[in-house]
mmCIF file of C-alpha atoms in Angstrom:
data_model
loop_
_atom_site.group_PDB
_atom_site.id
_atom_site.type_symbol
_atom_site.label_atom_id
_atom_site.label_comp_id
_atom_site.label_asym_id
_atom_site.label_seq_id
_atom_site.Cartn_x
_atom_site.Cartn_y
_atom_site.Cartn_z
ATOM 1 C CA MET M 153 -18.576 -65.105 -30.725
ATOM 2 C CA PRO M 154 -18.357 -63.453 -27.087
ATOM 3 C CA VAL M 155 -15.621 -60.825 -26.379
ATOM 4 C CA THR M 156 -12.770 -62.044 -24.010
ATOM 5 C CA LYS M 157 -10.331 -60.116 -22.350
ATOM 6 C CA GLU M 158 -6.812 -61.174 -21.111
ATOM 7 C CA PHE M 159 -5.968 -61.290 -17.674
ATOM 8 C CA GLU M 160 -2.706 -61.300 -15.838
ATOM 9 C CA TYR M 161 -2.946 -63.463 -12.941
ATOM 10 C CA ARG M 162 -0.957 -64.605 -9.592
ATOM 11 C CA THR M 163 -2.001 -67.696 -8.125
ATOM 12 C CA ILE M 164 -1.156 -70.654 -6.018
ATOM 13 C CA GLY M 165 -0.747 -74.111 -6.869
ATOM 14 C CA ARG M 166 -1.574 -77.266 -4.870
ATOM 15 C CA ASP M 167 2.211 -77.519 -4.174
ATOM 16 C CA GLY M 168 1.843 -74.227 -2.599
ATOM 17 C CA LYS M 169 3.877 -72.430 -5.133
ATOM 18 C CA GLN M 170 3.036 -69.230 -6.602
ATOM 19 C CA VAL M 171 2.225 -69.391 -10.324
ATOM 20 C CA LYS M 172 2.070 -66.270 -12.559
ATOM 21 C CA GLY M 173 0.445 -66.030 -16.338
ATOM 22 C CA THR M 174 -2.361 -64.853 -18.247
ATOM 23 C CA VAL M 175 -5.850 -66.178 -19.117
ATOM 24 C CA GLU M 176 -8.472 -64.951 -21.438
ATOM 25 C CA ALA M 177 -12.231 -64.759 -20.212
ATOM 26 C CA ALA M 178 -15.436 -62.883 -20.613
ATOM 27 C CA ASN M 179 -14.758 -61.169 -17.394
ATOM 28 C CA GLU M 180 -12.925 -61.262 -13.753
ATOM 29 C CA ALA M 181 -15.280 -63.529 -12.232
ATOM 30 C CA ALA M 182 -14.950 -65.809 -15.582
ATOM 31 C CA ALA M 183 -11.114 -65.970 -15.225
ATOM 32 C CA VAL M 184 -11.452 -66.641 -11.414
ATOM 33 C CA GLN M 185 -13.689 -69.510 -12.178
ATOM 34 C CA VAL M 186 -11.297 -70.968 -15.082
ATOM 35 C CA LEU M 187 -8.271 -70.938 -12.478
ATOM 36 C CA ARG M 188 -10.050 -72.562 -10.008
ATOM 37 C CA GLN M 189 -11.237 -75.017 -12.340
ATOM 38 C CA GLN M 190 -7.477 -75.741 -12.816
ATOM 39 C CA GLY M 191 -6.835 -76.374 -9.079
ATOM 40 C CA LEU M 192 -5.407 -72.901 -8.704
ATOM 41 C CA VAL M 193 -5.982 -70.503 -5.737
ATOM 42 C CA PRO M 194 -6.205 -66.878 -7.074
ATOM 43 C CA LEU M 195 -4.383 -64.278 -5.501
ATOM 44 C CA SER M 196 -4.725 -61.334 -7.691
ATOM 45 C CA ILE M 197 -6.406 -60.907 -11.041
ATOM 46 C CA THR M 198 -5.203 -57.796 -13.336
ATOM 47 C CA GLU M 199 -7.274 -56.879 -16.644
ATOM 48 C CA GLY M 200 -4.884 -55.169 -19.504
ATOM 49 C CA GLY M 201 -2.431 -53.649 -16.972
ATOM 50 C CA SER M 202 -5.022 -52.071 -14.775
ATOM 51 C CA LEU M 203 -5.407 -52.572 -11.295
ATOM 52 C CA LEU M 204 -8.746 -54.662 -11.179
ATOM 53 C CA LYS M 205 -7.336 -56.831 -8.555
ATOM 54 C CA LYS M 206 -8.979 -59.650 -6.525
ATOM 55 C CA GLU M 207 -6.513 -59.525 -3.698
ATOM 56 C CA ILE M 208 -6.867 -61.972 -0.670
ATOM 57 C CA SER M 209 -3.791 -61.133 1.043
ATOM 58 C CA ILE M 210 -4.019 -60.054 4.459
ATOM 59 C CA PRO M 211 -3.590 -55.943 4.741
ATOM 60 C CA GLY M 212 -2.169 -54.121 7.450
ATOM 61 C CA LEU M 213 0.616 -52.364 8.431
ATOM 62 C CA GLY M 214 1.795 -54.376 11.524
ATOM 63 C CA GLY M 215 0.562 -54.288 15.316
ATOM 64 C CA ARG M 216 -2.359 -55.510 16.933
ATOM 65 C CA THR M 217 -4.553 -58.320 14.991
ATOM 66 C CA THR M 218 -7.912 -56.549 14.004
ATOM 67 C CA LEU M 219 -11.338 -58.177 12.901
ATOM 68 C CA LYS M 220 -10.738 -57.328 9.440
ATOM 69 C CA ASP M 221 -7.602 -59.243 9.589
ATOM 70 C CA LEU M 222 -8.986 -62.214 10.778
ATOM 71 C CA ALA M 223 -11.909 -62.011 8.184
ATOM 72 C CA VAL M 224 -9.595 -61.771 5.489
ATOM 73 C CA PHE M 225 -7.377 -64.786 7.286
ATOM 74 C CA ALA M 226 -10.503 -66.839 7.336
ATOM 75 C CA ARG M 227 -11.664 -66.178 3.840
ATOM 76 C CA GLN M 228 -8.412 -66.944 2.150
ATOM 77 C CA PHE M 229 -8.335 -70.190 4.515
ATOM 78 C CA ALA M 230 -11.435 -71.031 3.301
ATOM 79 C CA THR M 231 -10.642 -70.557 -0.684
ATOM 80 C CA MET M 232 -7.451 -72.718 -0.087
ATOM 81 C CA THR M 233 -8.960 -75.676 1.819
ATOM 82 C CA ALA M 234 -12.224 -75.715 -0.512
ATOM 83 C CA SER M 235 -9.517 -76.258 -3.524
ATOM 84 C CA GLY M 236 -7.761 -79.015 -2.024
ATOM 85 C CA MET M 237 -5.013 -77.589 -0.556
ATOM 86 C CA SER M 238 -3.741 -79.079 2.631
ATOM 87 C CA LEU M 239 -3.856 -77.453 5.980
ATOM 88 C CA ILE M 240 -0.014 -77.495 6.176
ATOM 89 C CA ARG M 241 0.527 -75.837 2.969
ATOM 90 C CA SER M 242 -2.171 -73.349 3.191
ATOM 91 C CA LEU M 243 -0.852 -72.081 6.713
ATOM 92 C CA ALA M 244 2.400 -71.976 4.901
ATOM 93 C CA VAL M 245 1.069 -69.504 2.410
ATOM 94 C CA LEU M 246 -1.187 -67.684 5.056
ATOM 95 C CA GLU M 247 1.931 -67.230 7.334
ATOM 96 C CA ASP M 248 4.033 -65.898 4.084
ATOM 97 C CA GLN M 249 1.172 -63.526 3.350
ATOM 98 C CA SER M 250 0.294 -61.990 6.650
ATOM 99 C CA THR M 251 2.166 -58.670 7.358
ATOM 100 C CA LYS M 252 0.952 -58.240 11.017
ATOM 101 C CA PRO M 253 3.562 -59.563 13.439
ATOM 102 C CA PRO M 254 1.103 -61.067 15.927
ATOM 103 C CA LEU M 255 -0.727 -62.884 13.483
ATOM 104 C CA LYS M 256 2.381 -64.104 11.355
ATOM 105 C CA LYS M 257 3.778 -65.623 14.717
ATOM 106 C CA ALA M 258 0.368 -67.216 15.605
ATOM 107 C CA ILE M 259 0.121 -68.803 12.323
ATOM 108 C CA SER M 260 3.525 -70.225 12.445
ATOM 109 C CA GLU M 261 3.170 -71.581 15.815
ATOM 110 C CA VAL M 262 -0.354 -73.131 14.775
ATOM 111 C CA ARG M 263 1.492 -74.900 11.651
ATOM 112 C CA VAL M 264 4.077 -76.473 14.107
ATOM 113 C CA ASP M 265 1.175 -77.757 15.961
ATOM 114 C CA ILE M 266 -0.600 -79.204 13.441
ATOM 115 C CA GLU M 267 2.579 -80.819 12.162
ATOM 116 C CA ALA M 268 2.862 -82.353 15.641
ATOM 117 C CA GLY M 269 -0.523 -84.333 15.354
ATOM 118 C CA LEU M 270 -2.726 -81.321 17.174
ATOM 119 C CA SER M 271 -6.091 -80.503 15.771
ATOM 120 C CA LEU M 272 -6.451 -77.167 13.878
ATOM 121 C CA SER M 273 -9.088 -75.934 16.649
ATOM 122 C CA GLY M 274 -6.968 -77.053 19.455
ATOM 123 C CA ALA M 275 -4.006 -74.891 17.933
ATOM 124 C CA LEU M 276 -5.737 -72.207 17.337
ATOM 125 C CA ALA M 277 -7.250 -72.251 20.900
ATOM 126 C CA LYS M 278 -3.403 -71.769 22.238
ATOM 127 C CA HIS M 279 -3.645 -68.242 20.769
ATOM 128 C CA PRO M 280 -6.784 -66.363 22.528
ATOM 129 C CA LYS M 281 -5.157 -63.028 22.163
ATOM 130 C CA VAL M 282 -5.431 -63.742 18.327
ATOM 131 C CA PHE M 283 -7.800 -65.999 17.679
ATOM 132 C CA PRO M 284 -11.245 -65.185 19.271
ATOM 133 C CA THR M 285 -13.182 -68.275 21.414
ATOM 134 C CA LEU M 286 -15.921 -67.914 18.555
ATOM 135 C CA MET M 287 -13.556 -68.639 15.783
ATOM 136 C CA VAL M 288 -12.257 -71.358 17.663
ATOM 137 C CA ALA M 289 -15.703 -72.904 18.451
ATOM 138 C CA MET M 290 -16.638 -72.614 14.936
ATOM 139 C CA VAL M 291 -13.534 -74.206 13.522
ATOM 140 C CA ARG M 292 -13.968 -77.028 15.921
ATOM 141 C CA ALA M 293 -17.651 -77.620 14.741
ATOM 142 C CA GLY M 294 -16.320 -77.527 11.027
ATOM 143 C CA GLU M 295 -13.723 -80.191 11.940
ATOM 144 C CA ALA M 296 -16.304 -82.370 13.252
ATOM 145 C CA GLY M 297 -18.778 -82.073 10.853
ATOM 146 C CA GLY M 298 -16.563 -82.045 7.863
ATOM 147 C CA PHE M 299 -17.102 -78.415 6.700
ATOM 148 C CA LEU M 300 -14.196 -76.768 7.632
ATOM 149 C CA ASP M 301 -14.343 -74.497 4.570
ATOM 150 C CA ASN M 302 -17.831 -73.679 5.173
ATOM 151 C CA ALA M 303 -17.316 -72.793 8.694
ATOM 152 C CA LEU M 304 -14.302 -70.618 7.917
ATOM 153 C CA GLU M 305 -16.620 -68.615 5.322
ATOM 154 C CA ARG M 306 -19.173 -68.105 8.036
ATOM 155 C CA ILE M 307 -16.350 -66.788 10.307
ATOM 156 C CA ALA M 308 -15.158 -64.382 7.681
ATOM 157 C CA ILE M 309 -18.655 -63.097 7.154
ATOM 158 C CA ASN M 310 -19.080 -62.978 10.771
ATOM 159 C CA PHE M 311 -15.992 -60.934 11.595
ATOM 160 C CA GLU M 312 -16.489 -58.528 8.267
ATOM 161 C CA LYS M 313 -19.967 -57.569 9.847
ATOM 162 C CA ASP M 314 -18.761 -56.959 13.053
ATOM 163 C CA ALA M 315 -16.013 -54.794 11.595
ATOM 164 C CA ALA M 316 -18.596 -52.950 9.937
ATOM 165 C CA LEU M 317 -20.876 -52.637 13.422
ATOM 166 C CA ARG M 318 -17.860 -51.232 15.236
ATOM 167 C CA GLY M 319 -17.062 -48.614 12.423
ATOM 168 C CA LYS M 320 -20.493 -47.159 12.358
ATOM 169 C CA ILE M 321 -20.118 -47.110 16.055
ATOM 170 C CA LYS M 322 -16.465 -45.097 16.072
ATOM 171 C CA GLY M 323 -18.053 -43.007 13.179
ATOM 172 C CA ALA M 324 -20.791 -41.668 15.493
ATOM 173 C CA MET M 325 -18.374 -40.884 18.303
ATOM 174 C CA THR M 326 -15.932 -39.296 15.999
ATOM 175 C CA TYR M 327 -17.545 -35.988 15.719
ATOM 176 C CA PRO M 328 -17.973 -35.339 19.384
ATOM 177 C CA VAL M 329 -14.483 -36.524 20.404
ATOM 178 C CA ILE M 330 -13.071 -34.134 17.732
ATOM 179 C CA VAL M 331 -15.300 -31.164 19.285
ATOM 180 C CA LEU M 332 -14.125 -32.147 22.858
ATOM 181 C CA LEU M 333 -10.570 -32.355 21.943
ATOM 182 C CA PHE M 334 -10.630 -28.752 20.168
ATOM 183 C CA THR M 335 -12.577 -27.083 22.850
ATOM 184 C CA GLY M 336 -9.711 -28.446 25.133
ATOM 185 C CA VAL M 337 -7.292 -26.906 23.120
ATOM 186 C CA LEU M 338 -8.904 -23.691 22.637
ATOM 187 C CA VAL M 339 -9.283 -23.462 26.311
ATOM 188 C CA ALA M 340 -5.485 -24.089 27.009
ATOM 189 C CA GLY M 341 -4.643 -21.434 24.132
ATOM 190 C CA VAL M 342 -6.667 -18.858 25.763
ATOM 191 C CA LEU M 343 -5.290 -19.406 29.209
ATOM 192 C CA ALA M 344 -1.810 -19.622 27.743
ATOM 193 C CA PHE M 345 -1.666 -16.728 25.424
ATOM 194 C CA ILE M 346 -4.719 -14.291 26.121
ATOM 195 C CA VAL M 347 -5.262 -14.308 29.802
ATOM 196 C CA PRO M 348 -1.907 -12.939 30.612
ATOM 197 C CA VAL M 349 -2.357 -9.943 28.416
ATOM 198 C CA PHE M 350 -5.760 -8.974 29.480
ATOM 199 C CA GLU M 351 -3.948 -9.673 33.673
ATOM 200 C CA GLY M 352 -1.172 -7.068 32.232
ATOM 201 C CA MET M 353 -4.110 -4.790 31.411
ATOM 202 C CA PHE M 354 -5.760 -5.082 34.467
ATOM 203 C CA LYS M 355 -2.736 -4.466 36.547
ATOM 204 C CA GLN M 356 -2.274 -1.249 35.030
ATOM 205 C CA PHE M 357 -5.812 0.130 35.806
ATOM 206 C CA GLY M 358 -5.502 -1.039 39.237
ATOM 207 C CA GLY M 359 -8.459 -2.435 41.361
ATOM 208 C CA GLU M 360 -9.623 -5.685 42.600
ATOM 209 C CA LEU M 361 -10.537 -8.496 40.007
ATOM 210 C CA PRO M 362 -13.865 -10.065 39.997
ATOM 211 C CA LEU M 363 -13.951 -13.758 41.518
ATOM 212 C CA PRO M 364 -14.608 -15.536 38.283
ATOM 213 C CA THR M 365 -11.689 -13.443 36.564
ATOM 214 C CA GLN M 366 -9.521 -14.240 39.487
ATOM 215 C CA ILE M 367 -10.087 -18.216 38.733
ATOM 216 C CA LEU M 368 -8.959 -17.490 35.344
ATOM 217 C CA VAL M 369 -5.919 -15.713 36.219
ATOM 218 C CA THR M 370 -5.185 -18.468 38.808
ATOM 219 C CA ALA M 371 -5.602 -21.080 36.261
ATOM 220 C CA SER M 372 -3.403 -19.232 33.627
ATOM 221 C CA HIS M 373 -0.718 -19.059 36.156
ATOM 222 C CA SER M 374 -0.643 -22.912 36.918
ATOM 223 C CA LEU M 375 -1.403 -24.247 33.706
ATOM 224 C CA ALA M 376 2.303 -25.216 32.966
ATOM 225 C CA TRP M 377 1.757 -27.970 35.792
ATOM 226 C CA SER M 378 -2.121 -28.298 36.125
ATOM 227 C CA GLY M 379 -2.535 -29.112 32.550
ATOM 228 C CA PRO M 380 -0.094 -32.068 32.067
ATOM 229 C CA LEU M 381 -1.376 -33.217 35.560
ATOM 230 C CA PHE M 382 -4.711 -33.386 34.598
ATOM 231 C CA VAL M 383 -3.835 -35.311 31.499
ATOM 232 C CA ALA M 384 -2.094 -37.805 33.561
ATOM 233 C CA VAL M 385 -4.688 -38.395 36.026
ATOM 234 C CA LEU M 386 -7.450 -38.390 33.502
ATOM 235 C CA THR M 387 -5.409 -40.822 31.641
ATOM 236 C CA GLY M 388 -4.697 -43.031 34.535
ATOM 237 C CA SER M 389 -7.852 -42.993 35.806
ATOM 238 C CA ILE M 390 -9.534 -44.323 32.522
ATOM 239 C CA MET M 391 -6.704 -47.083 32.496
ATOM 240 C CA LEU M 392 -7.575 -47.934 36.103
ATOM 241 C CA PHE M 393 -11.016 -48.061 35.406
ATOM 242 C CA ARG M 394 -10.816 -50.144 32.425
ATOM 243 C CA ARG M 395 -8.760 -52.760 34.096
ATOM 244 C CA GLU M 396 -10.931 -52.628 37.289
ATOM 245 C CA LEU M 397 -13.818 -53.631 34.629
ATOM 246 C CA ARG M 398 -11.844 -56.498 33.357
ATOM 247 C CA ARG M 399 -11.065 -57.784 36.940
ATOM 248 C CA ASN M 400 -14.426 -57.240 38.734
ATOM 249 C CA PRO M 401 -17.471 -58.737 36.944
ATOM 250 C CA LYS M 402 -19.906 -56.952 39.636
ATOM 251 C CA LEU M 403 -18.372 -53.625 38.588
ATOM 252 C CA ARG M 404 -18.824 -54.580 34.747
ATOM 253 C CA LEU M 405 -22.131 -55.738 35.211
ATOM 254 C CA ALA M 406 -23.175 -52.280 37.234
ATOM 255 C CA PHE M 407 -21.362 -50.445 34.674
ATOM 256 C CA ASP M 408 -23.213 -51.974 31.597
ATOM 257 C CA LYS M 409 -26.595 -51.655 33.287
ATOM 258 C CA VAL M 410 -25.795 -47.954 33.588
ATOM 259 C CA LYS M 411 -24.440 -47.848 29.524
ATOM 260 C CA LEU M 412 -28.198 -49.183 28.828
ATOM 261 C CA ARG M 413 -29.968 -46.780 30.663
ATOM 262 C CA LEU M 414 -28.159 -43.701 29.337
ATOM 263 C CA PRO M 415 -30.691 -41.140 28.029
ATOM 264 C CA VAL M 416 -28.840 -40.824 24.620
ATOM 265 C CA PHE M 417 -26.647 -43.555 23.970
ATOM 266 C CA GLY M 418 -28.413 -46.170 25.931
ATOM 267 C CA LYS M 419 -30.724 -47.384 23.129
ATOM 268 C CA LEU M 420 -27.755 -47.393 20.566
ATOM 269 C CA PHE M 421 -25.584 -49.790 22.890
ATOM 270 C CA ALA M 422 -28.588 -51.873 23.548
ATOM 271 C CA LYS M 423 -29.056 -52.331 19.774
ATOM 272 C CA ILE M 424 -25.376 -52.881 19.501
ATOM 273 C CA ALA M 425 -25.550 -55.615 22.224
ATOM 274 C CA ILE M 426 -28.445 -57.447 20.604
ATOM 275 C CA SER M 427 -26.950 -57.343 16.901
ATOM 276 C CA ARG M 428 -23.955 -58.789 18.335
ATOM 277 C CA PHE M 429 -26.032 -61.676 20.168
ATOM 278 C CA ALA M 430 -28.105 -62.605 17.586
ATOM 279 C CA ARG M 431 -24.927 -62.712 14.850
ATOM 280 C CA ASN M 432 -22.820 -64.801 17.048
ATOM 281 C CA PHE M 433 -25.440 -67.101 18.464
ATOM 282 C CA GLY M 434 -26.898 -67.544 14.841
ATOM 283 C CA THR M 435 -23.325 -67.994 13.019
ATOM 284 C CA LEU M 436 -22.539 -70.539 15.947
ATOM 285 C CA LEU M 437 -25.574 -72.673 15.937
ATOM 286 C CA GLY M 438 -25.427 -72.545 11.736
ATOM 287 C CA VAL M 439 -21.872 -74.376 11.760
ATOM 288 C CA GLY M 440 -23.558 -76.928 14.206
ATOM 289 C CA VAL M 441 -22.128 -75.973 17.440
ATOM 290 C CA PRO M 442 -24.321 -77.449 20.269
ATOM 291 C CA VAL M 443 -26.656 -75.082 21.815
ATOM 292 C CA MET M 444 -25.002 -75.144 25.337
ATOM 293 C CA GLN M 445 -21.626 -74.684 24.289
ATOM 294 C CA ALA M 446 -22.709 -71.809 21.527
ATOM 295 C CA ILE M 447 -24.957 -70.327 24.419
ATOM 296 C CA ASP M 448 -21.606 -70.254 26.530
ATOM 297 C CA VAL M 449 -19.546 -68.579 23.626
ATOM 298 C CA VAL M 450 -21.932 -66.028 23.061
ATOM 299 C CA GLY M 451 -21.794 -65.037 26.692
ATOM 300 C CA ALA M 452 -18.146 -64.101 26.461
ATOM 301 C CA THR M 453 -18.232 -62.577 23.037
ATOM 302 C CA THR M 454 -21.197 -60.061 22.990
ATOM 303 C CA GLY M 455 -19.371 -57.503 25.073
ATOM 304 C CA ASN M 456 -22.062 -56.685 27.325
ATOM 305 C CA ALA M 457 -22.192 -58.373 31.030
ATOM 306 C CA VAL M 458 -26.096 -57.799 31.031
ATOM 307 C CA ILE M 459 -26.239 -60.478 28.116
ATOM 308 C CA THR M 460 -23.570 -62.296 29.646
ATOM 309 C CA GLU M 461 -26.001 -62.632 32.843
ATOM 310 C CA ALA M 462 -28.954 -63.662 30.507
ATOM 311 C CA MET M 463 -26.922 -66.306 28.991
ATOM 312 C CA LYS M 464 -26.435 -68.181 32.045
ATOM 313 C CA ASP M 465 -30.098 -68.368 32.676
ATOM 314 C CA LEU M 466 -30.764 -69.309 29.305
ATOM 315 C CA GLN M 467 -28.099 -72.241 29.685
ATOM 316 C CA ALA M 468 -29.945 -73.176 32.983
ATOM 317 C CA ALA M 469 -33.599 -73.196 31.022
ATOM 318 C CA VAL M 470 -32.282 -75.255 28.132
ATOM 319 C CA ARG M 471 -30.688 -77.688 30.528
ATOM 320 C CA ASP M 472 -34.023 -78.027 31.871
ATOM 321 C CA GLY M 473 -35.690 -78.573 28.540
ATOM 322 C CA LEU M 474 -37.467 -75.115 28.472
ATOM 323 C CA PRO M 475 -37.765 -73.060 25.124
ATOM 324 C CA MET M 476 -35.064 -70.633 24.781
ATOM 325 C CA SER M 477 -37.955 -67.969 23.624
ATOM 326 C CA THR M 478 -39.489 -67.935 26.888
ATOM 327 C CA GLN M 479 -36.203 -67.356 28.809
ATOM 328 C CA LEU M 480 -35.148 -64.767 26.632
ATOM 329 C CA SER M 481 -38.829 -62.863 27.090
ATOM 330 C CA LYS M 482 -37.960 -62.808 30.845
ATOM 331 C CA HIS M 483 -34.735 -60.364 30.506
ATOM 332 C CA ALA M 484 -35.803 -56.771 29.649
ATOM 333 C CA VAL M 485 -32.509 -56.451 27.518
ATOM 334 C CA PHE M 486 -34.260 -58.492 24.586
ATOM 335 C CA PRO M 487 -37.042 -56.815 22.904
ATOM 336 C CA ARG M 488 -40.138 -58.780 22.530
ATOM 337 C CA MET M 489 -39.396 -59.159 18.586
ATOM 338 C CA VAL M 490 -36.168 -61.187 19.578
ATOM 339 C CA ALA M 491 -38.308 -63.686 21.800
ATOM 340 C CA GLN M 492 -40.630 -63.758 19.078
ATOM 341 C CA MET M 493 -38.367 -64.658 16.284
ATOM 342 C CA VAL M 494 -36.499 -67.295 18.513
ATOM 343 C CA GLU M 495 -39.832 -68.969 18.951
ATOM 344 C CA VAL M 496 -40.520 -69.102 15.038
ATOM 345 C CA GLY M 497 -37.317 -70.435 14.743
ATOM 346 C CA GLU M 498 -37.886 -73.181 17.481
ATOM 347 C CA GLU M 499 -41.130 -73.908 15.868
ATOM 348 C CA SER M 500 -39.672 -74.262 12.379
ATOM 349 C CA GLY M 501 -36.530 -75.756 13.153
ATOM 350 C CA GLN M 502 -34.640 -72.915 11.765
ATOM 351 C CA ILE M 503 -33.249 -70.859 14.517
ATOM 352 C CA SER M 504 -29.927 -70.004 12.915
ATOM 353 C CA GLN M 505 -31.769 -68.394 10.043
ATOM 354 C CA MET M 506 -34.149 -66.339 12.600
ATOM 355 C CA LEU M 507 -31.185 -65.271 14.199
ATOM 356 C CA ASP M 508 -29.385 -64.066 11.402
ATOM 357 C CA LYS M 509 -32.713 -61.863 10.468
ATOM 358 C CA VAL M 510 -32.768 -60.260 13.766
ATOM 359 C CA ALA M 511 -28.947 -59.452 13.633
ATOM 360 C CA ASP M 512 -29.585 -57.767 9.901
ATOM 361 C CA PHE M 513 -32.385 -55.782 11.347
ATOM 362 C CA TYR M 514 -30.564 -54.594 14.426
ATOM 363 C CA ASP M 515 -27.448 -53.855 12.054
ATOM 364 C CA ARG M 516 -29.962 -51.193 10.174
ATOM 365 C CA GLU M 517 -30.988 -50.088 13.488
ATOM 366 C CA VAL M 518 -27.813 -49.345 14.773
ATOM 367 C CA ASP M 519 -27.486 -47.538 11.366
ATOM 368 C CA THR M 520 -30.303 -45.229 11.767
ATOM 369 C CA ALA M 521 -29.593 -44.797 15.580
ATOM 370 C CA ALA M 522 -25.997 -43.586 14.844
ATOM 371 C CA GLU M 523 -27.135 -41.097 12.350
ATOM 372 C CA ALA M 524 -29.786 -39.937 14.719
ATOM 373 C CA LEU M 525 -27.286 -39.595 17.469
ATOM 374 C CA THR M 526 -25.040 -37.534 15.145
ATOM 375 C CA ALA M 527 -27.615 -35.377 14.116
ATOM 376 C CA ALA M 528 -28.756 -34.510 17.940
ATOM 377 C CA ILE M 529 -24.793 -34.325 19.128
ATOM 378 C CA GLU M 530 -24.004 -31.762 16.708
ATOM 379 C CA PRO M 531 -26.012 -28.640 17.901
ATOM 380 C CA LEU M 532 -25.499 -29.914 21.457
ATOM 381 C CA MET M 533 -21.725 -30.003 20.924
ATOM 382 C CA VAL M 534 -21.789 -26.728 19.544
ATOM 383 C CA ILE M 535 -23.573 -25.192 22.821
ATOM 384 C CA VAL M 536 -21.021 -26.554 24.882
ATOM 385 C CA MET M 537 -18.434 -24.758 22.797
ATOM 386 C CA GLY M 538 -19.811 -21.844 22.962
ATOM 387 C CA VAL M 539 -20.736 -21.711 26.732
ATOM 388 C CA VAL M 540 -17.227 -22.807 27.505
ATOM 389 C CA VAL M 541 -15.735 -20.036 25.411
ATOM 390 C CA GLY M 542 -18.370 -17.584 25.897
ATOM 391 C CA GLY M 543 -17.995 -17.822 29.742
ATOM 392 C CA MET M 544 -14.178 -17.104 29.295
ATOM 393 C CA VAL M 545 -14.682 -14.353 27.431
ATOM 394 C CA VAL M 546 -17.269 -13.013 29.957
ATOM 395 C CA CYS M 547 -14.860 -13.891 32.808
ATOM 396 C CA LEU M 548 -12.048 -11.504 30.801
ATOM 397 C CA TYR M 549 -14.329 -8.557 30.490
ATOM 398 C CA LEU M 550 -15.966 -8.339 33.671
ATOM 399 C CA PRO M 551 -12.992 -6.401 35.297
ATOM 400 C CA MET M 552 -13.882 -3.865 32.480
ATOM 401 C CA PHE M 553 -16.860 -2.579 34.155
ATOM 402 C CA THR M 554 -14.865 -2.073 37.574
ATOM 403 C CA ILE M 555 -12.235 -0.030 35.580
ATOM 404 C CA TYR M 556 -15.066 1.825 33.741
ATOM 405 C CA GLN M 557 -16.604 2.870 37.125
ATOM 406 C CA ASN M 558 -13.256 4.008 38.490
ATOM 407 C CA ILE M 559 -12.587 6.088 35.652
ATOM 408 C CA GLN M 560 -16.179 7.656 35.949
ATOM 409 C CA GLY M 561 -15.348 8.136 39.722
#
C-alpha cells in the first residue's frame, strides 16, 4: 500500500471564494492533481506544517511592474481559466492577490472593461505601460483560436525566460559597476582627506609644486562644489540622452549599430538581441498570431533598432511572397545559422519550433559570453583602479624629490 502524506491547502473554488483544508496524497504533485480534479485552483500546498509551498500569488513589494510579475500573473491566470473559472472571477482573484499598485489598478480596470463588454485583449491594450504589446497580441490570438489558457501559459514561459536573460546581463555588469563606484569613492576620499595633509606639509617646506600635484591640490579645493556638479551633469546627460534615444529613431539606430560593433560588449549585445527576436517571434507564431502582425510586434519588442529595421524589410519581403530566410540572410545582424534554421522551419512547416531552438541556443551563448566577459573585465578593472590610485600617489610624492633637492642644496 503506497505511503501517503497529509497536506494542508489553500485553494479557490469555482465561485471565486478561498477554501482551506487538508488532503492525503503520495506527494505534493499528487495533492495538486486531486484538488484540480475537484475543480479547485491551488494557491498553496503545505506538507506537515513545513513551508513546502506552491504559491502562485504575485510577489513584489510595490512599485514598477516587472517581467517576473507579469509571468506569475499570466501563469496564475492560465491556471484559473483552464480550471473553468470565468474571466471576471479570475481577474477579481488576481486583483486581490496583487501587491504591486500599478498592476493591481490595471487588473481592476481590465475587469471593469470586460464587464462592460470589451474583449480581454482590448482591455489589456488600454494599459500599454503595464501589459506589453507582445502580451496583448498573444492574448488576442488565444481569444480568436479558443485556447486562451495555452496562450497565457506561453506568455508566462516567454516572460520568465526574458527575465532570466536580463538577470544574466545585470549579473555580467554588476562587477565593473561596483569597481567603478568604489574607485570613484576612493578618489573622492583621497582628495577630501589625504591631499590636504600633504598640501600642508608641502607649504612648510616651501618650493613650487609640480603641475600634476598642483592639479590634484586644485581638485581637492574645488571638490565641495565640483563633485556634486559632476554627478549632476553626468546624471542629467544620461537622462537627456536616453530621452533623445526614445524620441529620435535615427539616433537610436546609430546608437544600436555602435553597440553591436563594440570590441568587448558587441557580441554579447548581438546574442541578446537575436535571442529575444527568436523567442518573441517563435512564441507569437506558436499561438497563431498572423505572420505580418507577428513581425510588426517583434520589431517593437526586441529592444534593438537594427533588428527593428530588419523587420520592416522582412515585412515587405513576406508581403511580396518571398521566403523569410532569404530576407534574413541579407542582414548582417542575423548569423547564417538563424537564416538556415528559419529555412528548415519554412520547409517543414515548423518555424515556431525552429525559432524556439534558436532562442534556446542563443540563451546558452549569452551565458557563455557573460561568463567570458566577466572573466575578461575583472583584471581590466583591477588595472584601471591601480592606474587611478597609483597615479594619485605618484602625484602626491613628486614634490618630495624637489624638497629633497632643496635640503641637499
